Short mmCIF file of C-alpha atoms (C1' of nucleotides) in Angstrom, two decimals:
data_model
loop_
_atom_site.label_atom_id
_atom_site.label_comp_id
_atom_site.label_asym_id
_atom_site.label_seq_id
_atom_site.Cartn_x
_atom_site.Cartn_y
_atom_site.Cartn_z
CA MET A 1177 287.40 182.27 81.05
CA ASP A 1178 283.74 182.64 81.88
CA SER A 1179 282.67 182.65 78.27
CA PRO A 1180 279.27 184.27 77.79
CA ARG A 1181 278.17 181.53 75.40
CA GLN A 1182 275.07 179.86 76.83
CA LYS A 1183 275.75 181.64 80.08
CA ARG A 1184 272.97 181.21 82.56
CA SER A 1185 273.04 181.65 86.30
CA ALA A 1186 272.51 178.52 88.31
CA GLN A 1187 270.32 180.55 90.63
CA ASP A 1188 267.47 181.61 88.41
CA ASN A 1189 265.20 178.93 87.26
CA THR A 1190 264.97 179.50 83.55
CA ALA A 1191 266.30 176.18 82.32
CA GLY A 1192 262.89 174.57 82.39
CA ARG A 1193 261.44 176.58 79.54
CA PRO A 1194 260.66 174.03 76.84
CA GLY A 1195 262.46 174.62 73.57
CA ASP A 1196 265.48 176.03 75.35
CA SER A 1197 268.65 174.05 74.84
CA LEU A 1198 270.68 173.19 77.91
CA ASP A 1199 274.16 174.24 78.95
CA THR A 1200 276.30 171.23 78.03
CA ARG A 1201 279.74 172.77 78.47
CA MET A 1202 280.75 170.39 81.26
CA LEU A 1203 279.95 167.25 79.26
CA GLU A 1204 281.40 168.67 76.06
CA GLY A 1205 284.72 169.11 77.82
CA LEU A 1206 285.02 165.34 78.28
CA VAL A 1207 286.78 163.01 75.85
CA GLY A 1208 284.43 160.16 76.71
CA TYR A 1209 281.25 162.12 76.04
CA ASN A 1210 282.54 163.44 72.74
CA ALA A 1211 283.83 160.03 71.67
CA ARG A 1212 280.42 158.52 72.29
CA ARG A 1213 278.62 161.28 70.36
CA THR A 1214 281.08 160.94 67.50
CA TRP A 1215 280.61 157.20 67.33
CA LEU A 1216 276.83 157.63 67.50
CA ALA A 1217 276.85 160.10 64.60
CA ILE A 1218 278.91 157.82 62.35
CA SER A 1219 276.92 154.86 63.57
CA THR A 1220 273.64 156.34 62.35
CA VAL A 1221 274.93 156.86 58.82
CA PHE A 1222 276.53 153.42 58.91
CA SER A 1223 273.25 151.72 59.77
CA GLU A 1224 271.38 153.56 57.03
CA ARG A 1225 273.77 152.72 54.23
CA MET A 1226 274.86 149.25 55.28
CA ALA A 1227 271.32 147.96 55.62
CA ALA A 1228 271.55 147.37 51.85
CA TYR A 1229 274.17 144.70 52.54
CA GLY A 1230 272.37 143.29 55.55
CA LEU A 1231 275.41 144.08 57.68
CA LYS A 1232 275.59 145.56 61.15
CA GLN A 1233 278.79 147.08 62.46
CA VAL A 1234 280.08 143.88 64.04
CA ASP A 1235 279.22 141.92 60.93
CA PHE A 1236 281.26 144.30 58.81
CA SER A 1237 284.18 144.24 61.22
CA VAL A 1238 284.28 140.45 61.20
CA LEU A 1239 284.01 140.10 57.44
CA SER A 1240 286.55 142.83 56.80
CA LEU A 1241 288.98 141.22 59.24
CA LEU A 1242 288.55 137.88 57.47
CA ALA A 1243 289.19 139.54 54.11
CA HIS A 1244 292.58 140.71 55.35
CA ASN A 1245 293.24 137.73 57.63
CA PRO A 1246 292.03 134.59 55.87
CA GLY A 1247 291.93 131.58 58.14
CA ALA A 1248 291.59 133.61 61.32
CA THR A 1249 289.88 131.82 64.19
CA SER A 1250 286.83 132.80 66.16
CA ARG A 1251 289.09 133.34 69.15
CA GLN A 1252 291.30 135.80 67.29
CA LEU A 1253 288.31 137.79 66.10
CA CYS A 1254 287.03 138.00 69.66
CA ALA A 1255 290.38 139.20 71.01
CA THR A 1256 290.74 141.77 68.24
CA LEU A 1257 287.24 143.21 68.50
CA ASP A 1258 286.84 142.84 72.26
CA ILE A 1259 283.75 140.71 72.12
CA GLN A 1260 282.92 137.56 74.06
CA PRO A 1261 283.17 134.21 72.27
CA PRO A 1262 279.54 133.21 72.91
CA ASN A 1263 278.36 136.40 71.23
CA LEU A 1264 280.19 135.56 68.04
CA VAL A 1265 278.70 132.12 67.55
CA SER A 1266 275.37 133.11 66.01
CA LEU A 1267 277.03 135.81 63.91
CA ILE A 1268 279.43 133.29 62.37
CA SER A 1269 276.61 130.83 61.92
CA THR A 1270 274.50 133.42 60.11
CA MET A 1271 277.36 134.45 57.81
CA ASP A 1272 277.92 130.79 57.05
CA GLY A 1273 274.23 130.33 56.32
CA ARG A 1274 274.34 133.30 53.94
CA GLY A 1275 277.21 131.69 52.08
CA LEU A 1276 279.64 134.50 52.89
CA ILE A 1277 282.14 132.50 54.90
CA GLU A 1278 283.11 128.88 55.34
CA ARG A 1279 284.68 127.02 58.23
CA ARG A 1280 287.63 124.78 57.49
CA PRO A 1281 289.49 122.49 59.85
CA HIS A 1282 292.45 124.35 61.27
CA PRO A 1283 295.84 123.19 59.91
CA HIS A 1284 297.72 123.31 63.22
CA ASP A 1285 295.09 123.03 65.96
CA GLY A 1286 292.35 120.43 66.05
CA ARG A 1287 290.26 122.45 68.47
CA ALA A 1288 290.14 125.54 66.27
CA ILE A 1289 288.30 126.33 63.05
CA GLY A 1290 289.78 128.48 60.31
CA LEU A 1291 287.34 131.01 58.93
CA HIS A 1292 287.51 131.97 55.25
CA LEU A 1293 285.47 134.22 53.00
CA THR A 1294 283.74 132.52 50.07
CA ALA A 1295 283.88 134.08 46.61
CA ALA A 1296 280.54 135.74 47.38
CA GLY A 1297 281.96 136.93 50.69
CA VAL A 1298 285.00 138.44 49.02
CA GLN A 1299 282.79 140.32 46.57
CA LEU A 1300 280.44 141.57 49.30
CA VAL A 1301 283.27 142.79 51.51
CA GLN A 1302 284.86 144.57 48.58
CA ASP A 1303 281.63 146.49 47.91
CA ALA A 1304 280.89 147.02 51.60
CA GLU A 1305 284.35 148.41 52.33
CA GLN A 1306 283.96 150.88 49.48
CA THR A 1307 280.57 151.96 50.86
CA VAL A 1308 282.00 152.35 54.35
CA ILE A 1309 284.85 154.50 53.08
CA GLU A 1310 282.38 156.77 51.26
CA LEU A 1311 280.01 156.88 54.22
CA GLU A 1312 282.86 157.84 56.53
CA GLN A 1313 283.89 160.63 54.18
CA ASP A 1314 280.34 161.97 54.16
CA ALA A 1315 279.84 161.60 57.91
CA SER A 1316 283.07 163.47 58.61
CA ALA A 1317 282.76 165.89 55.72
CA ARG A 1318 283.40 168.93 57.92
CA LEU A 1319 286.95 167.65 58.50
CA THR A 1320 289.79 168.23 56.08
CA THR A 1321 291.85 165.21 55.10
CA ARG A 1322 294.59 166.36 57.43
CA GLU A 1323 292.17 166.95 60.32
CA ARG A 1324 290.72 163.49 59.82
CA GLU A 1325 294.18 161.95 60.02
CA THR A 1326 294.94 163.95 63.15
CA LEU A 1327 291.66 162.92 64.75
CA ILE A 1328 292.34 159.24 64.14
CA ARG A 1329 295.92 159.52 65.37
CA LEU A 1330 294.83 161.19 68.61
CA MET A 1331 292.02 158.72 69.23
CA GLN A 1332 294.47 155.83 68.83
CA LYS A 1333 296.82 157.55 71.24
CA VAL A 1334 294.08 157.24 73.85
CA TYR A 1335 293.04 153.62 73.47
CA ARG A 1336 295.93 151.78 71.84
CA MET B 590 301.86 152.94 50.19
CA ASP B 591 302.02 149.22 50.85
CA SER B 592 303.59 149.66 54.25
CA PRO B 593 305.44 146.57 55.43
CA ARG B 594 303.96 146.90 58.93
CA GLN B 595 301.97 143.76 59.69
CA LYS B 596 302.30 142.83 56.04
CA ARG B 597 300.93 139.40 55.30
CA SER B 598 299.86 137.95 51.98
CA ALA B 599 296.17 137.23 51.68
CA GLN B 600 297.12 134.04 49.86
CA ASP B 601 298.98 132.11 52.51
CA ASN B 602 297.02 130.86 55.35
CA THR B 603 299.00 132.00 58.36
CA ALA B 604 296.44 134.15 60.09
CA GLY B 605 294.94 131.26 61.97
CA ARG B 606 297.93 130.67 64.20
CA PRO B 607 296.67 131.32 67.71
CA GLY B 608 298.48 134.08 69.54
CA ASP B 609 299.01 135.98 66.35
CA SER B 610 297.38 139.36 66.27
CA LEU B 611 295.35 140.26 63.20
CA ASP B 612 295.87 142.92 60.58
CA THR B 613 293.44 145.67 61.62
CA ARG B 614 294.65 148.43 59.33
CA MET B 615 291.36 148.71 57.45
CA LEU B 616 289.27 149.17 60.60
CA GLU B 617 291.82 151.46 62.21
CA GLY B 618 291.51 153.81 59.26
CA LEU B 619 287.87 154.46 60.13
CA VAL B 620 286.67 157.32 62.34
CA GLY B 621 283.72 155.27 63.58
CA TYR B 622 285.83 152.30 64.68
CA ASN B 623 288.34 154.50 66.49
CA ALA B 624 285.62 156.58 68.13
CA ARG B 625 284.04 153.43 69.51
CA ARG B 626 287.34 152.08 70.82
CA THR B 627 288.14 155.43 72.40
CA TRP B 628 284.77 155.62 74.08
CA LEU B 629 285.13 152.03 75.27
CA ALA B 630 288.55 152.74 76.82
CA ILE B 631 287.32 155.79 78.72
CA SER B 632 284.12 153.95 79.58
CA THR B 633 286.00 151.16 81.34
CA VAL B 634 287.86 153.56 83.64
CA PHE B 635 284.65 155.51 84.17
CA SER B 636 282.76 152.43 85.36
CA GLU B 637 285.55 151.43 87.73
CA ARG B 638 285.87 154.77 89.47
CA MET B 639 282.25 155.92 89.40
CA ALA B 640 280.96 152.73 90.98
CA ALA B 641 281.88 154.39 94.30
CA TYR B 642 279.16 156.97 93.63
CA GLY B 643 276.68 154.41 92.32
CA LEU B 644 276.54 156.30 89.05
CA LYS B 645 276.55 154.99 85.50
CA GLN B 646 277.41 157.23 82.57
CA VAL B 647 273.85 158.31 81.89
CA ASP B 648 273.26 158.95 85.57
CA PHE B 649 276.26 161.24 85.70
CA SER B 650 275.24 163.06 82.53
CA VAL B 651 271.75 163.72 83.88
CA LEU B 652 272.91 164.89 87.30
CA SER B 653 275.64 167.07 85.84
CA LEU B 654 273.19 168.64 83.40
CA LEU B 655 270.81 169.37 86.28
CA ALA B 656 273.64 170.96 88.26
CA HIS B 657 274.18 173.45 85.47
CA ASN B 658 270.56 173.65 84.37
CA PRO B 659 268.36 173.65 87.46
CA GLY B 660 264.71 173.15 86.67
CA ALA B 661 265.34 171.38 83.37
CA THR B 662 262.60 169.02 82.25
CA SER B 663 262.77 165.36 81.42
CA ARG B 664 262.09 166.27 77.81
CA GLN B 665 265.04 168.62 77.65
CA LEU B 666 267.36 166.01 79.12
CA CYS B 667 266.18 163.49 76.53
CA ALA B 668 266.73 165.90 73.65
CA THR B 669 270.17 166.88 74.92
CA LEU B 670 271.43 163.35 75.55
CA ASP B 671 269.63 161.65 72.65
CA ILE B 672 267.78 159.16 74.77
CA GLN B 673 264.12 158.15 74.58
CA PRO B 674 261.72 159.52 77.22
CA PRO B 675 260.60 156.08 78.46
CA ASN B 676 264.20 155.17 79.19
CA LEU B 677 264.63 158.14 81.48
CA VAL B 678 261.68 157.44 83.73
CA SER B 679 263.21 154.81 85.98
CA LEU B 680 266.50 156.72 86.13
CA ILE B 681 264.74 159.86 87.38
CA SER B 682 262.69 157.79 89.77
CA THR B 683 265.80 156.13 91.19
CA MET B 684 267.60 159.46 91.65
CA ASP B 685 264.52 160.79 93.39
CA GLY B 686 264.42 157.73 95.63
CA ARG B 687 268.08 158.26 96.49
CA GLY B 688 267.29 161.83 97.53
CA LEU B 689 269.55 163.34 94.88
CA ILE B 690 266.89 165.20 92.90
CA GLU B 691 263.39 166.45 93.46
CA ARG B 692 260.52 167.09 91.07
CA ARG B 693 258.71 170.41 91.34
CA PRO B 694 255.66 171.58 89.43
CA HIS B 695 256.81 173.52 86.40
CA PRO B 696 256.24 177.30 86.64
CA HIS B 697 255.05 177.82 83.07
CA ASP B 698 253.75 174.44 81.89
CA GLY B 699 251.33 172.29 83.85
CA ARG B 700 252.28 169.17 81.90
CA ALA B 701 255.97 169.41 82.67
CA ILE B 702 257.99 168.77 85.82
CA GLY B 703 261.02 170.82 86.79
CA LEU B 704 263.92 168.74 88.01
CA HIS B 705 266.23 170.08 90.70
CA LEU B 706 269.20 168.72 92.60
CA THR B 707 268.79 168.43 96.35
CA ALA B 708 271.58 169.60 98.67
CA ALA B 709 272.84 166.01 98.73
CA GLY B 710 272.63 165.93 94.95
CA VAL B 711 274.65 169.12 94.61
CA GLN B 712 277.35 167.70 96.86
CA LEU B 713 277.45 164.37 95.04
CA VAL B 714 277.70 165.98 91.61
CA GLN B 715 280.46 168.25 92.81
CA ASP B 716 282.52 165.25 93.96
CA ALA B 717 281.57 163.15 90.94
CA GLU B 718 282.53 165.85 88.46
CA GLN B 719 285.92 166.15 90.12
CA THR B 720 286.41 162.39 89.90
CA VAL B 721 285.38 162.37 86.24
CA ILE B 722 287.83 165.12 85.41
CA GLU B 723 290.65 163.19 87.09
CA LEU B 724 289.62 159.93 85.50
CA GLU B 725 289.56 161.56 82.07
CA GLN B 726 293.04 162.94 82.63
CA ASP B 727 294.31 159.49 83.56
CA ALA B 728 292.51 157.71 80.73
CA SER B 729 293.91 160.15 78.17
CA ALA B 730 297.28 160.57 79.83
CA ARG B 731 299.20 159.90 76.64
CA LEU B 732 297.77 163.13 75.22
CA THR B 733 299.24 166.55 75.90
CA THR B 734 296.82 169.26 77.03
CA ARG B 735 296.95 170.74 73.59
CA GLU B 736 296.36 167.39 71.88
CA ARG B 737 293.39 166.75 74.13
CA GLU B 738 291.85 170.07 73.15
CA THR B 739 292.46 169.33 69.48
CA LEU B 740 290.92 165.88 69.82
CA ILE B 741 287.76 167.27 71.41
CA ARG B 742 287.51 170.07 68.86
CA LEU B 743 287.78 167.64 65.94
CA MET B 744 285.29 165.20 67.43
CA GLN B 745 282.77 168.01 67.85
CA LYS B 746 283.37 169.03 64.27
CA VAL B 747 282.09 165.60 63.26
CA TYR B 748 278.92 165.34 65.31
CA ARG B 749 277.84 168.85 66.20
"C1'" DT C 1268 295.61 121.62 83.40
"C1'" DA C 1269 294.52 125.08 79.72
"C1'" DT C 1270 292.18 126.43 75.48
"C1'" DT C 1271 288.54 126.36 71.41
"C1'" DG C 1272 284.10 126.46 70.28
"C1'" DT C 1273 279.60 126.02 71.96
"C1'" DT C 1274 274.91 126.11 74.71
"C1'" DA C 1275 272.00 128.22 77.78
"C1'" DT C 1276 270.92 132.10 80.15
"C1'" DA C 1277 270.57 136.56 82.26
"C1'" DC C 1278 271.23 141.25 82.50
"C1'" DT C 1279 271.61 145.83 80.42
"C1'" DC C 1280 270.58 149.09 76.87
"C1'" DT C 1281 267.58 150.99 73.55
"C1'" DA C 1282 263.26 151.54 70.82
"C1'" DT C 1283 258.10 151.60 69.96
"C1'" DA C 1284 253.12 151.74 70.82
"C1'" DA C 1285 249.71 153.50 73.51
"C1'" DC C 1286 247.70 155.91 77.45
"C1'" DT C 1287 246.65 160.53 80.59
"C1'" DA C 1288 246.78 165.03 81.47
"C1'" DT C 1289 247.64 169.50 79.90
"C1'" DA C 1290 248.52 173.11 76.19
"C1'" DT D 768 245.78 168.72 67.44
"C1'" DA D 769 250.22 168.59 69.75
"C1'" DT D 770 253.26 167.86 73.72
"C1'" DA D 771 255.05 166.04 78.63
"C1'" DG D 772 255.35 162.25 81.30
"C1'" DT D 773 254.36 157.57 81.85
"C1'" DT D 774 253.45 152.28 81.29
"C1'" DA D 775 254.29 148.07 79.20
"C1'" DT D 776 256.93 145.56 76.23
"C1'" DA D 777 260.07 143.96 72.77
"C1'" DG D 778 264.39 143.81 70.63
"C1'" DA D 779 269.60 144.51 70.64
"C1'" DG D 780 273.70 144.18 72.85
"C1'" DT D 781 276.67 142.21 76.28
"C1'" DA D 782 278.22 139.11 80.08
"C1'" DT D 783 278.87 134.65 82.83
"C1'" DA D 784 278.75 129.65 83.90
"C1'" DA D 785 279.36 125.29 82.29
"C1'" DC D 786 280.27 121.59 78.94
"C1'" DA D 787 282.77 118.51 75.14
"C1'" DA D 788 286.77 118.05 72.34
"C1'" DT D 789 291.48 118.86 71.82
"C1'" DA D 790 296.15 120.61 73.28
#
DNA sequence: TATTGTTATACTCTATAACTATA
DNA sequence: TATAGTTATAGAGTATAACAATA
């Protein structure tokens, strides 16, 4: 207890010296804070490397889901990714305009539209998934393979 | 390899059946995806319980940092929390207006402003921190104490 | 009556350029 | 010349209400 690391009395007023880093032990003891920082760190690398494909995180998630779930509906994507239907409309429309996906009438439900990757879409997702896997390795390079598996397992234990 | 869990051929077109959940194994193998979901899960509980204090996540982070770093400057808060200076202005102003913090001339630097909690601020942070600790326990209740420590340690290994 | 996809819209969050006062 | 705080503003991201077509 009472680790001397970054120890600084709350009485004296030395925190304001510019250049000094702050005592963040309280925040760093929280799962939420650390989860956000972790996501932000990966997110930065993701944005850098995926710009080459013209894909943001949501774009990648949607395309990757369609690669493994051909014919999925807009509604299913929304439920899976926890996004609101109106916010998916322009994304789908853009992907369609880029020739990456196509909308086909749904076989069982006249209200719904089945979403499918085009040949170009399949190729792009294949490359993008490979890039994401590499980028994730690099962004979490300080973890061993076993630690990475443990981390993912524990995170899923929280939210799943 | 080739686990039968959620196995579904990419050829047949069964994904579009409403009510079906999608195969998310690719995304769930990514640190970034899981970190975001984890943060989102905690975030939801946080918003619910911290509404009583009128505090959002950033608000809490700033006030808690000031509790443990009296006299910290706006610049230091920005660097610590990775937010842009302009986005902190209205937050600080609001906290000042609520009588939770006060701005004092900085002892060593005439450009800077030292930020301090008021007595009311100290009391609020004390209560809020307690609520956050409880809320975190509840939101990560499926983790043992040891697992929670491991999770935090591994997350910090990624971003720190 | 409920659900799918959609439009319009608003609100929050985050980022950038440019100014002032001080170092 | 550089830095702290600030203003104004623009762009993402996210949320709600309401509608037409179909179940």
